[in-house]
Tab-separated table of C-alpha atoms in Angstrom:
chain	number	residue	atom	x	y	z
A	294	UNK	CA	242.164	136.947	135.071
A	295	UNK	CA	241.288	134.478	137.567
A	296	UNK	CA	237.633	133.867	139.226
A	297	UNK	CA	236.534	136.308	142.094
A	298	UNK	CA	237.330	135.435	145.478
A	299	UNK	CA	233.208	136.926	146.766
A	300	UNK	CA	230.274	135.172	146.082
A	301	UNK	CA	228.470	136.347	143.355
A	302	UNK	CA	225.000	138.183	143.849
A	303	UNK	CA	221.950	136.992	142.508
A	304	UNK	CA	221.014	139.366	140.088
A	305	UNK	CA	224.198	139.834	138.601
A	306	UNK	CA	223.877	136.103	137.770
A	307	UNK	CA	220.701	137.469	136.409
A	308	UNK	CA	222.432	140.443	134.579
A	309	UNK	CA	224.720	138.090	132.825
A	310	UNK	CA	222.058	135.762	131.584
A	311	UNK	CA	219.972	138.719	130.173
A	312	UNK	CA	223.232	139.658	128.392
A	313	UNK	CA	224.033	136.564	127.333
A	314	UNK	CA	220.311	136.627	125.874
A	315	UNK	CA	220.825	140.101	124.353
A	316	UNK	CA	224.443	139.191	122.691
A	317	UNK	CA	222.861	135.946	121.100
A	318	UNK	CA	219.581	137.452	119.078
A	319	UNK	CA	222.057	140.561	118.311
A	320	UNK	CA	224.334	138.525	116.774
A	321	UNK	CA	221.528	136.755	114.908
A	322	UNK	CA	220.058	139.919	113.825
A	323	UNK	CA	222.793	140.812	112.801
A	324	UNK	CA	223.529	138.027	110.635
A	325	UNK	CA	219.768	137.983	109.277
A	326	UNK	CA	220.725	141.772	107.960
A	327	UNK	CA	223.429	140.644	106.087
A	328	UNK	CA	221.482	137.572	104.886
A	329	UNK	CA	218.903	139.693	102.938
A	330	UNK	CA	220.019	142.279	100.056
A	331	UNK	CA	218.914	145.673	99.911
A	332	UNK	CA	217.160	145.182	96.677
A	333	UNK	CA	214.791	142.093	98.876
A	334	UNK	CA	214.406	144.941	101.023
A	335	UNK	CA	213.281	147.099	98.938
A	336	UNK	CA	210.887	144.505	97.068
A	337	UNK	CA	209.339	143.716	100.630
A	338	UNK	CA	208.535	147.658	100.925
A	339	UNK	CA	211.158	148.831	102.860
A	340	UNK	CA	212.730	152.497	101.575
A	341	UNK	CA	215.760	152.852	100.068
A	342	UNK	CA	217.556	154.759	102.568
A	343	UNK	CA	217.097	152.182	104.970
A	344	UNK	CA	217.755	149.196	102.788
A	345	UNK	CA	221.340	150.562	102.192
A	346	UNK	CA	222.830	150.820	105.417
A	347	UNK	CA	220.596	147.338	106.438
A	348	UNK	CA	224.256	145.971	106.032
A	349	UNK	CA	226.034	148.445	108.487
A	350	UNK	CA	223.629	147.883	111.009
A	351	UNK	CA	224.439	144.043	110.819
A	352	UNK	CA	227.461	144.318	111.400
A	353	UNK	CA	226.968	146.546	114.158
A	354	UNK	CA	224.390	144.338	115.888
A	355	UNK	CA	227.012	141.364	115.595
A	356	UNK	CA	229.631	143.020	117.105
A	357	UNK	CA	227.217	144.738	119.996
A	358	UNK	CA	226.523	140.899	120.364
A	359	UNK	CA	229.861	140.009	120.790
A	360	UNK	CA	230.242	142.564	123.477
A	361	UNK	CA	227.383	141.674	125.480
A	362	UNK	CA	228.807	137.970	125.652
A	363	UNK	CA	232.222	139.025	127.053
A	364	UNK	CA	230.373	141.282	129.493
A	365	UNK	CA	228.201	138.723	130.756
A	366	UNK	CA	231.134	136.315	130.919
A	367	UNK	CA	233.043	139.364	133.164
A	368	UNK	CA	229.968	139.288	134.815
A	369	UNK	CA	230.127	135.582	136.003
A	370	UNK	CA	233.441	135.492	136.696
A	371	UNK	CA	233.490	139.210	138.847
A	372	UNK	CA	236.010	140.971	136.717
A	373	UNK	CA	236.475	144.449	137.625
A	374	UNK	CA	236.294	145.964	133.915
A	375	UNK	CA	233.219	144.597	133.738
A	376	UNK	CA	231.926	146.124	136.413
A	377	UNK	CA	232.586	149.769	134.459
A	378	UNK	CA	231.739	148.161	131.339
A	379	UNK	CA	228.529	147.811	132.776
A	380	UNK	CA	228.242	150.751	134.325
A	381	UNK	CA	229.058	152.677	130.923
A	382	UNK	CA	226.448	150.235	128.628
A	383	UNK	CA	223.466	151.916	131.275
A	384	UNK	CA	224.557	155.004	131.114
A	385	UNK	CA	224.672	155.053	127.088
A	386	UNK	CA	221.772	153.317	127.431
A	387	UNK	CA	219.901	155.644	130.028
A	388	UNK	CA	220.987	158.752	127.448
A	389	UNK	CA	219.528	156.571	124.567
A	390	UNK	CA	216.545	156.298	126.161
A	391	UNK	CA	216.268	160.061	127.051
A	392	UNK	CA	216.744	161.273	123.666
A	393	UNK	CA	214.021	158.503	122.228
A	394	UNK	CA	211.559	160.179	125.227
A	395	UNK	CA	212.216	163.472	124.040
A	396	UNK	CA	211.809	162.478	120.659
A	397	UNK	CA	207.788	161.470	121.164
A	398	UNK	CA	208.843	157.652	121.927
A	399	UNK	CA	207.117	157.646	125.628
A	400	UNK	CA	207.462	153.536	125.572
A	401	UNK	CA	211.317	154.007	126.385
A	402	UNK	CA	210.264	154.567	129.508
A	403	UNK	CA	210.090	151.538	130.672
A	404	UNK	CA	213.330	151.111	129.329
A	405	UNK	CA	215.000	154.280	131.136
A	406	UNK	CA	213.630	152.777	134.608
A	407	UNK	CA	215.093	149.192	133.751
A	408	UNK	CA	218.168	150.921	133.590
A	409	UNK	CA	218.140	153.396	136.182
A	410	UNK	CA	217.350	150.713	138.431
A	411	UNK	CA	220.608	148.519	137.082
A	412	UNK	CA	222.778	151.031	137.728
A	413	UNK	CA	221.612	151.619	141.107
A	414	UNK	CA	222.049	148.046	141.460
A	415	UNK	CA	225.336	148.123	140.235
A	416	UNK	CA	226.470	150.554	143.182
A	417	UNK	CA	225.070	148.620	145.747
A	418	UNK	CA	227.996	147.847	148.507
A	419	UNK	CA	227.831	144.151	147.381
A	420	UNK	CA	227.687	144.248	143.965
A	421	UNK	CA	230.986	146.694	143.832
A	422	UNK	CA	232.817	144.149	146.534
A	423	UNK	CA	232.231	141.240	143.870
A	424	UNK	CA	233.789	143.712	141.075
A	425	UNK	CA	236.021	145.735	142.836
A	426	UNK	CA	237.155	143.967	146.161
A	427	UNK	CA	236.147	146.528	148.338
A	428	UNK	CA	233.448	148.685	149.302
């Protein structure tokens, strides 16, 4: 894959860097879950239920962080799976924040309008001629 041809918008430079940001505490999040045990869990007053799967979700955050870093490197460099990548992470993002709306969390709203608004961005005539090459 070699580097885009278009010049690179702003806030996709902006994009990337707030996934680079994301990809680096979820990776050491997800290292700091599988640091602790679930029995220091469960000593600090965490439940039970939660302490066992405190592993899981580790390993989950690490890899999540892994994926945010390629996609933020696709991002600087215009690669055109990136472009869906992105458009797929908001989308499972804007349904995350639906269901946490529904389910009496009211601050995901703020959330849901971050990403409605990046992936409005993300069809803007630009953006899609620094993926995709064409309008």
């Amino acid at each position: 894959m070699s580097d885009n041809p278009y010049q690179r918008p702003l806030l996709v430079t902006i994009l990337a860097a707030i996934y680079i940001l994301v990809g680096i505490i979820s990776i050491i999040g997800g290292i700091a879950c599988n640091m602790v045990t679930p029995q220091d869990l469960i000593d600090a007053g965490v439940s039970k239920d939660i302490a066992d799967v405190a592993g899981t979700v580790g390993i989950i955050l690490a890899v999540l962080g892994v994926v945010y870093l390629i996609v933020a490197a696709g991002f600087l460099k215009g690669w055109s799976v990136m472009w869906y990548l992105g458009v797929i992470i908001s989308v499972i993002s804007i349904i995350g924040c639906i269901y946490m709306a529904v389910t009496g969390n009211w601050t995901s709203a703020i959330l849901l309008i971050i990403d409605l608004v990046i992936l409005w961005y993300l069809f803007r005539p630009n953006v899609k001629l620094f993926f995709l090459g064409h309008e």
